[in-house]
Amino acid sequence: MLLTGLALLGSGVAFAVKPRGDIVPVYVVPLDDFPEDYAANVARALASQLGIRVRAGLRLPPLRIPVLPGTDQYASEALLERAVRASSRLPGLGPETYRLFLTTRDINSQTGNFRFQFSMHSPNLNCSVLSMARLVEIENGEPRLTVRTGERTIKLAKRAVGELHLGWRRSTDPEDLMYAPLMSVEDLDRIGNEHREQAAPAAPAVPLPPVPRDRPREGGATISV
C-alpha cells in the first residue's frame, strides 16, 4: 500500500531529469530499519515533483543511536551525526550534497522540548532525518501502511528538501506545504502538497535627505545646510 501511494504521488508531471556531472545534489538514504524499495520510491517521487536529480542510497549498517531517558524515542542529533559518518562514502557525494535519512524509529530532540518530531534538520551537516513512526494509520488496533502514509511521507520529504536544499521559507498559510509549525498528524494531512513562494518582505523606506537650502554668508558667498 505504501509503495502504491508513493508511486501515485510520483506519477504527476514527469520531468526528464538528466545527471549533471558526477555530484549528486540530493541523496535519500534509508537507515538500517527502513526498506530500500520504499526509499527508492521516495527518491523518484521527489525527482518527479520537484524536477531535480535525486538518488536513493543503499541501506546503512546498524547505528548505535542513544535512546532518550525514560522514553522509547531516539535522539535526533546523535542519529544525524552517526548517519552522516556512515554515509560519507556514497558515490557522487560532494560538499553541497543534501542527504535525507529515512527511519521508522520514533525520534525527538535531546532537549526534550517536543512530544516527538516528524523530522529534524541540521543545516551545519546539510542533512535531515524523517521518521515514519507517527505517519502510519491505526486500523483495528494495528499499524497499517496506507496510501495516506505515503502522502504524509512525501509531504515531509518535500518540506525537508525544499527548506535545506532549495531555500524555501516556512509559511503562515495553513494550506501551504511549508506551513509551520506542524503540531500533529492532522496538521500534516491538512496542508497541501505544493509550496507557493512568498515574496520577500519589502525593505523599509529610507527617508530622503533634506533638500539643501542656501543662506547668505559674509562676503556674499553661500553654503549648504
PDB file of C-alpha atoms in Angstrom:
ATOM      1  CA  MET A   1       0.000   0.000   0.000  1.00  0.00           C
ATOM      2  CA  LEU A   2       2.802   2.411   0.829  1.00  0.00           C
ATOM      3  CA  LEU A   3       4.524   1.632  -2.454  1.00  0.00           C
ATOM      4  CA  THR A   4       1.243   2.311  -4.284  1.00  0.00           C
ATOM      5  CA  GLY A   5       0.829   5.633  -2.503  1.00  0.00           C
ATOM      6  CA  LEU A   6       4.352   6.735  -3.254  1.00  0.00           C
ATOM      7  CA  ALA A   7       4.055   5.617  -6.867  1.00  0.00           C
ATOM      8  CA  LEU A   8       0.864   7.625  -7.322  1.00  0.00           C
ATOM      9  CA  LEU A   9       2.419  10.694  -5.767  1.00  0.00           C
ATOM     10  CA  GLY A  10       5.428  10.396  -8.024  1.00  0.00           C
ATOM     11  CA  SER A  11       3.409   9.952 -11.207  1.00  0.00           C
ATOM     12  CA  GLY A  12       2.301  13.528 -11.732  1.00  0.00           C
ATOM     13  CA  VAL A  13       4.064  15.693 -14.295  1.00  0.00           C
ATOM     14  CA  ALA A  14       7.139  13.778 -15.360  1.00  0.00           C
ATOM     15  CA  PHE A  15      10.448  15.595 -15.648  1.00  0.00           C
ATOM     16  CA  ALA A  16      13.287  14.464 -17.862  1.00  0.00           C
ATOM     17  CA  VAL A  17      15.910  14.689 -15.162  1.00  0.00           C
ATOM     18  CA  LYS A  18      19.369  14.018 -16.548  1.00  0.00           C
ATOM     19  CA  PRO A  19      22.530  13.702 -14.487  1.00  0.00           C
ATOM     20  CA  ARG A  20      24.576  16.880 -14.336  1.00  0.00           C
ATOM     21  CA  GLY A  21      28.142  15.880 -13.674  1.00  0.00           C
ATOM     22  CA  ASP A  22      29.209  13.316 -11.106  1.00  0.00           C
ATOM     23  CA  ILE A  23      27.994  15.094  -7.954  1.00  0.00           C
ATOM     24  CA  VAL A  24      24.572  14.016  -6.685  1.00  0.00           C
ATOM     25  CA  PRO A  25      22.539  17.054  -5.488  1.00  0.00           C
ATOM     26  CA  VAL A  26      20.142  15.128  -3.211  1.00  0.00           C
ATOM     27  CA  TYR A  27      20.502  11.689  -1.655  1.00  0.00           C
ATOM     28  CA  VAL A  28      17.674   9.756   0.016  1.00  0.00           C
ATOM     29  CA  VAL A  29      19.328   7.306   2.410  1.00  0.00           C
ATOM     30  CA  PRO A  30      17.448   4.610   4.372  1.00  0.00           C
ATOM     31  CA  LEU A  31      18.700   3.670   7.802  1.00  0.00           C
ATOM     32  CA  ASP A  32      19.047   0.004   8.731  1.00  0.00           C
ATOM     33  CA  ASP A  33      15.356  -0.220   9.767  1.00  0.00           C
ATOM     34  CA  PHE A  34      13.929   1.298   6.570  1.00  0.00           C
ATOM     35  CA  PRO A  35      13.209  -0.707   3.366  1.00  0.00           C
ATOM     36  CA  GLU A  36      15.362   0.231   0.384  1.00  0.00           C
ATOM     37  CA  ASP A  37      12.472  -0.031  -2.080  1.00  0.00           C
ATOM     38  CA  TYR A  38      10.435   2.499  -0.082  1.00  0.00           C
ATOM     39  CA  ALA A  39      13.419   4.869  -0.095  1.00  0.00           C
ATOM     40  CA  ALA A  40      13.783   4.442  -3.859  1.00  0.00           C
ATOM     41  CA  ASN A  41      10.113   5.370  -4.330  1.00  0.00           C
ATOM     42  CA  VAL A  42      10.568   8.471  -2.177  1.00  0.00           C
ATOM     43  CA  ALA A  43      13.559   9.495  -4.302  1.00  0.00           C
ATOM     44  CA  ARG A  44      11.602   9.001  -7.536  1.00  0.00           C
ATOM     45  CA  ALA A  45       8.641  10.995  -6.229  1.00  0.00           C
ATOM     46  CA  LEU A  46      10.905  13.887  -5.176  1.00  0.00           C
ATOM     47  CA  ALA A  47      12.672  13.930  -8.544  1.00  0.00           C
ATOM     48  CA  SER A  48       9.372  13.914 -10.421  1.00  0.00           C
ATOM     49  CA  GLN A  49       7.576  16.514  -8.326  1.00  0.00           C
ATOM     50  CA  LEU A  50      10.499  18.888  -7.762  1.00  0.00           C
ATOM     51  CA  GLY A  51      12.302  18.452 -11.097  1.00  0.00           C
ATOM     52  CA  ILE A  52      15.683  17.864  -9.502  1.00  0.00           C
ATOM     53  CA  ARG A  53      18.131  14.982  -9.553  1.00  0.00           C
ATOM     54  CA  VAL A  54      17.589  12.717  -6.544  1.00  0.00           C
ATOM     55  CA  ARG A  55      19.365   9.415  -5.930  1.00  0.00           C
ATOM     56  CA  ALA A  56      18.495   6.697  -3.432  1.00  0.00           C
ATOM     57  CA  GLY A  57      21.337   5.199  -1.440  1.00  0.00           C
ATOM     58  CA  LEU A  58      21.708   1.708  -0.058  1.00  0.00           C
ATOM     59  CA  ARG A  59      20.544   0.982   3.464  1.00  0.00           C
ATOM     60  CA  LEU A  60      23.056   1.990   6.132  1.00  0.00           C
ATOM     61  CA  PRO A  61      24.501  -0.529   8.582  1.00  0.00           C
ATOM     62  CA  PRO A  62      23.077  -0.567  12.125  1.00  0.00           C
ATOM     63  CA  LEU A  63      23.939   2.580  14.067  1.00  0.00           C
ATOM     64  CA  ARG A  64      24.344   2.925  17.808  1.00  0.00           C
ATOM     65  CA  ILE A  65      21.818   5.669  18.485  1.00  0.00           C
ATOM     66  CA  PRO A  66      21.091   6.628  22.108  1.00  0.00           C
ATOM     67  CA  VAL A  67      17.559   6.394  23.459  1.00  0.00           C
ATOM     68  CA  LEU A  68      16.295   9.360  25.432  1.00  0.00           C
ATOM     69  CA  PRO A  69      15.961   8.539  29.158  1.00  0.00           C
ATOM     70  CA  GLY A  70      12.528   7.346  30.176  1.00  0.00           C
ATOM     71  CA  THR A  71      11.259   7.084  26.589  1.00  0.00           C
ATOM     72  CA  ASP A  72      11.315   4.843  23.544  1.00  0.00           C
ATOM     73  CA  GLN A  73      12.471   7.769  21.392  1.00  0.00           C
ATOM     74  CA  TYR A  74      15.858   8.111  19.732  1.00  0.00           C
ATOM     75  CA  ALA A  75      17.973  11.251  19.916  1.00  0.00           C
ATOM     76  CA  SER A  76      17.712  13.054  16.568  1.00  0.00           C
ATOM     77  CA  GLU A  77      21.000  14.919  16.902  1.00  0.00           C
ATOM     78  CA  ALA A  78      23.017  11.766  17.562  1.00  0.00           C
ATOM     79  CA  LEU A  79      21.203   9.940  14.778  1.00  0.00           C
ATOM     80  CA  LEU A  80      22.168  12.606  12.244  1.00  0.00           C
ATOM     81  CA  GLU A  81      25.806  12.719  13.330  1.00  0.00           C
ATOM     82  CA  ARG A  82      26.182   8.949  13.067  1.00  0.00           C
ATOM     83  CA  ALA A  83      24.251   8.697   9.801  1.00  0.00           C
ATOM     84  CA  VAL A  84      26.429  11.380   8.205  1.00  0.00           C
ATOM     85  CA  ARG A  85      29.574   9.466   9.117  1.00  0.00           C
ATOM     86  CA  ALA A  86      28.128   6.134   7.983  1.00  0.00           C
ATOM     87  CA  SER A  87      27.128   7.569   4.589  1.00  0.00           C
ATOM     88  CA  SER A  88      30.328   9.528   3.957  1.00  0.00           C
ATOM     89  CA  ARG A  89      31.440   7.232   1.122  1.00  0.00           C
ATOM     90  CA  LEU A  90      28.320   7.382  -1.017  1.00  0.00           C
ATOM     91  CA  PRO A  91      29.229   7.641  -4.732  1.00  0.00           C
ATOM     92  CA  GLY A  92      28.810  11.159  -6.067  1.00  0.00           C
ATOM     93  CA  LEU A  93      28.755  12.731  -2.615  1.00  0.00           C
ATOM     94  CA  GLY A  94      30.016  16.311  -2.638  1.00  0.00           C
ATOM     95  CA  PRO A  95      30.218  19.240  -0.193  1.00  0.00           C
ATOM     96  CA  GLU A  96      26.877  20.572  -1.452  1.00  0.00           C
ATOM     97  CA  THR A  97      25.045  17.232  -1.490  1.00  0.00           C
ATOM     98  CA  TYR A  98      21.998  17.242   0.750  1.00  0.00           C
ATOM     99  CA  ARG A  99      21.186  13.962   2.490  1.00  0.00           C
ATOM    100  CA  LEU A 100      17.701  12.965   3.653  1.00  0.00           C
ATOM    101  CA  PHE A 101      17.800   9.989   6.016  1.00  0.00           C
ATOM    102  CA  LEU A 102      14.698   7.817   6.455  1.00  0.00           C
ATOM    103  CA  THR A 103      13.852   5.800   9.560  1.00  0.00           C
ATOM    104  CA  THR A 104      10.917   4.075  11.229  1.00  0.00           C
ATOM    105  CA  ARG A 105      12.287   4.984  14.679  1.00  0.00           C
ATOM    106  CA  ASP A 106      10.373   7.453  16.811  1.00  0.00           C
ATOM    107  CA  ILE A 107      12.671  10.460  17.204  1.00  0.00           C
ATOM    108  CA  ASN A 108      12.901  13.516  19.398  1.00  0.00           C
ATOM    109  CA  SER A 109      15.311  16.283  20.248  1.00  0.00           C
ATOM    110  CA  GLN A 110      17.773  15.770  23.081  1.00  0.00           C
ATOM    111  CA  THR A 111      16.377  18.908  24.717  1.00  0.00           C
ATOM    112  CA  GLY A 112      13.029  17.213  25.282  1.00  0.00           C
ATOM    113  CA  ASN A 113      11.175  20.362  24.248  1.00  0.00           C
ATOM    114  CA  PHE A 114       8.813  18.411  21.982  1.00  0.00           C
ATOM    115  CA  ARG A 115       6.478  15.438  22.399  1.00  0.00           C
ATOM    116  CA  PHE A 116       8.021  13.963  19.251  1.00  0.00           C
ATOM    117  CA  GLN A 117       9.464  15.045  15.913  1.00  0.00           C
ATOM    118  CA  PHE A 118       8.289  14.180  12.424  1.00  0.00           C
ATOM    119  CA  SER A 119      11.701  15.237  11.189  1.00  0.00           C
ATOM    120  CA  MET A 120      14.806  17.141  12.213  1.00  0.00           C
ATOM    121  CA  HIS A 121      17.132  19.272  10.119  1.00  0.00           C
ATOM    122  CA  SER A 122      20.819  20.106  10.520  1.00  0.00           C
ATOM    123  CA  PRO A 123      21.939  22.987   8.278  1.00  0.00           C
ATOM    124  CA  ASN A 124      25.515  22.557   9.517  1.00  0.00           C
ATOM    125  CA  LEU A 125      25.609  18.939   8.363  1.00  0.00           C
ATOM    126  CA  ASN A 126      23.379  19.685   5.334  1.00  0.00           C
ATOM    127  CA  CYS A 127      21.040  16.822   6.133  1.00  0.00           C
ATOM    128  CA  SER A 128      17.713  15.862   7.691  1.00  0.00           C
ATOM    129  CA  VAL A 129      16.091  12.778   9.178  1.00  0.00           C
ATOM    130  CA  LEU A 130      12.465  11.882   8.523  1.00  0.00           C
ATOM    131  CA  SER A 131      10.661   9.462  10.830  1.00  0.00           C
ATOM    132  CA  MET A 132       7.714   7.325   9.703  1.00  0.00           C
ATOM    133  CA  ALA A 133       6.869   6.302  13.271  1.00  0.00           C
ATOM    134  CA  ARG A 134       3.929   8.728  13.508  1.00  0.00           C
ATOM    135  CA  LEU A 135       2.812   8.511   9.876  1.00  0.00           C
ATOM    136  CA  VAL A 136       1.202   5.072   9.832  1.00  0.00           C
ATOM    137  CA  GLU A 137      -2.549   4.679  10.312  1.00  0.00           C
ATOM    138  CA  ILE A 138      -4.070   2.518  13.032  1.00  0.00           C
ATOM    139  CA  GLU A 139      -6.719   0.047  11.895  1.00  0.00           C
ATOM    140  CA  ASN A 140      -8.257  -2.377  14.395  1.00  0.00           C
ATOM    141  CA  GLY A 141      -5.508  -1.509  16.822  1.00  0.00           C
ATOM    142  CA  GLU A 142      -2.746  -2.384  14.367  1.00  0.00           C
ATOM    143  CA  PRO A 143      -0.431  -0.011  12.433  1.00  0.00           C
ATOM    144  CA  ARG A 144      -1.013  -0.054   8.682  1.00  0.00           C
ATOM    145  CA  LEU A 145       0.985   1.347   5.780  1.00  0.00           C
ATOM    146  CA  THR A 146      -1.629   3.057   3.611  1.00  0.00           C
ATOM    147  CA  VAL A 147      -1.789   5.457   0.685  1.00  0.00           C
ATOM    148  CA  ARG A 148      -2.172   8.254   3.233  1.00  0.00           C
ATOM    149  CA  THR A 149       1.053   7.109   4.878  1.00  0.00           C
ATOM    150  CA  GLY A 150       2.764   7.594   1.513  1.00  0.00           C
ATOM    151  CA  GLU A 151       1.228  11.049   1.094  1.00  0.00           C
ATOM    152  CA  ARG A 152       2.455  12.101   4.519  1.00  0.00           C
ATOM    153  CA  THR A 153       5.929  10.771   3.809  1.00  0.00           C
ATOM    154  CA  ILE A 154       6.255  12.675   0.538  1.00  0.00           C
ATOM    155  CA  LYS A 155       4.986  15.900   2.099  1.00  0.00           C
ATOM    156  CA  LEU A 156       7.610  15.749   4.828  1.00  0.00           C
ATOM    157  CA  ALA A 157      10.327  14.773   2.366  1.00  0.00           C
ATOM    158  CA  LYS A 158       9.465  17.697   0.077  1.00  0.00           C
ATOM    159  CA  ARG A 159       9.446  20.095   3.041  1.00  0.00           C
ATOM    160  CA  ALA A 160      12.905  18.919   4.079  1.00  0.00           C
ATOM    161  CA  VAL A 161      14.424  19.136   0.596  1.00  0.00           C
ATOM    162  CA  GLY A 162      12.659  22.425  -0.051  1.00  0.00           C
ATOM    163  CA  GLU A 163      13.952  24.098   3.091  1.00  0.00           C
ATOM    164  CA  LEU A 164      17.537  22.871   3.194  1.00  0.00           C
ATOM    165  CA  HIS A 165      18.323  22.291  -0.487  1.00  0.00           C
ATOM    166  CA  LEU A 166      16.041  24.671  -2.407  1.00  0.00           C
ATOM    167  CA  GLY A 167      15.959  27.501   0.122  1.00  0.00           C
ATOM    168  CA  TRP A 168      12.200  27.549   0.668  1.00  0.00           C
ATOM    169  CA  ARG A 169      10.960  29.526   3.629  1.00  0.00           C
ATOM    170  CA  ARG A 170       8.292  28.426   6.050  1.00  0.00           C
ATOM    171  CA  SER A 171       4.795  29.792   5.556  1.00  0.00           C
ATOM    172  CA  THR A 172       1.920  31.041   7.704  1.00  0.00           C
ATOM    173  CA  ASP A 173      -0.603  29.811   5.115  1.00  0.00           C
ATOM    174  CA  PRO A 174      -2.278  26.730   6.686  1.00  0.00           C
ATOM    175  CA  GLU A 175      -2.795  25.191   3.213  1.00  0.00           C
ATOM    176  CA  ASP A 176       0.808  25.672   2.071  1.00  0.00           C
ATOM    177  CA  LEU A 177       3.217  22.736   2.084  1.00  0.00           C
ATOM    178  CA  MET A 178       5.690  24.802   4.131  1.00  0.00           C
ATOM    179  CA  TYR A 179       3.190  25.824   6.799  1.00  0.00           C
ATOM    180  CA  ALA A 180       4.704  25.778  10.269  1.00  0.00           C
ATOM    181  CA  PRO A 181       4.539  24.661  12.956  1.00  0.00           C
ATOM    182  CA  LEU A 182       3.225  21.144  12.381  1.00  0.00           C
ATOM    183  CA  MET A 183       1.973  20.021  15.761  1.00  0.00           C
ATOM    184  CA  SER A 184       0.082  16.863  14.807  1.00  0.00           C
ATOM    185  CA  VAL A 185      -0.575  14.414  12.009  1.00  0.00           C
ATOM    186  CA  GLU A 186      -3.866  16.255  11.479  1.00  0.00           C
ATOM    187  CA  ASP A 187      -1.869  19.397  10.638  1.00  0.00           C
ATOM    188  CA  LEU A 188       0.204  17.351   8.202  1.00  0.00           C
ATOM    189  CA  ASP A 189      -2.923  15.996   6.488  1.00  0.00           C
ATOM    190  CA  ARG A 190      -4.430  19.485   6.274  1.00  0.00           C
ATOM    191  CA  ILE A 191      -1.593  21.201   4.430  1.00  0.00           C
ATOM    192  CA  GLY A 192      -1.318  20.972   0.651  1.00  0.00           C
ATOM    193  CA  ASN A 193       1.335  19.223  -1.399  1.00  0.00           C
ATOM    194  CA  GLU A 194       2.623  22.401  -3.065  1.00  0.00           C
ATOM    195  CA  HIS A 195       4.588  25.397  -1.859  1.00  0.00           C
ATOM    196  CA  ARG A 196       3.644  28.864  -3.034  1.00  0.00           C
ATOM    197  CA  GLU A 197       6.735  31.019  -2.793  1.00  0.00           C
ATOM    198  CA  GLN A 198       6.091  34.148  -0.776  1.00  0.00           C
ATOM    199  CA  ALA A 199       7.629  37.399  -1.887  1.00  0.00           C
ATOM    200  CA  ALA A 200      10.403  38.681   0.317  1.00  0.00           C
ATOM    201  CA  PRO A 201       9.261  41.468   2.636  1.00  0.00           C
ATOM    202  CA  ALA A 202       9.774  44.895   1.196  1.00  0.00           C
ATOM    203  CA  ALA A 203      12.740  46.812   2.533  1.00  0.00           C
ATOM    204  CA  PRO A 204      11.748  49.635   4.875  1.00  0.00           C
ATOM    205  CA  ALA A 205      11.507  53.003   3.200  1.00  0.00           C
ATOM    206  CA  VAL A 206      14.582  55.163   3.681  1.00  0.00           C
ATOM    207  CA  PRO A 207      13.720  58.809   4.361  1.00  0.00           C
ATOM    208  CA  LEU A 208      15.036  61.211   1.779  1.00  0.00           C
ATOM    209  CA  PRO A 209      17.772  63.605   2.922  1.00  0.00           C
ATOM    210  CA  PRO A 210      16.707  67.195   3.462  1.00  0.00           C
ATOM    211  CA  VAL A 211      16.811  69.403   0.424  1.00  0.00           C
ATOM    212  CA  PRO A 212      19.817  71.746   0.681  1.00  0.00           C
ATOM    213  CA  ARG A 213      18.985  75.376   1.247  1.00  0.00           C
ATOM    214  CA  ASP A 214      21.279  78.261   0.630  1.00  0.00           C
ATOM    215  CA  ARG A 215      21.847  81.045   3.088  1.00  0.00           C
ATOM    216  CA  PRO A 216      23.971  84.112   2.698  1.00  0.00           C
ATOM    217  CA  ARG A 217      27.404  84.164   4.299  1.00  0.00           C
ATOM    218  CA  GLU A 218      29.654  87.125   4.955  1.00  0.00           C
ATOM    219  CA  GLY A 219      31.281  88.241   1.776  1.00  0.00           C
ATOM    220  CA  GLY A 220      28.245  87.337  -0.369  1.00  0.00           C
ATOM    221  CA  ALA A 221      29.128  83.566  -0.775  1.00  0.00           C
ATOM    222  CA  THR A 222      26.702  80.727   0.124  1.00  0.00           C
ATOM    223  CA  ILE A 223      26.991  77.395   1.979  1.00  0.00           C
ATOM    224  CA  SER A 224      24.577  74.413   2.024  1.00  0.00           C
ATOM    225  CA  VAL A 225      22.902  73.433   5.313  1.00  0.00           C
TER     226      VAL A 225
END
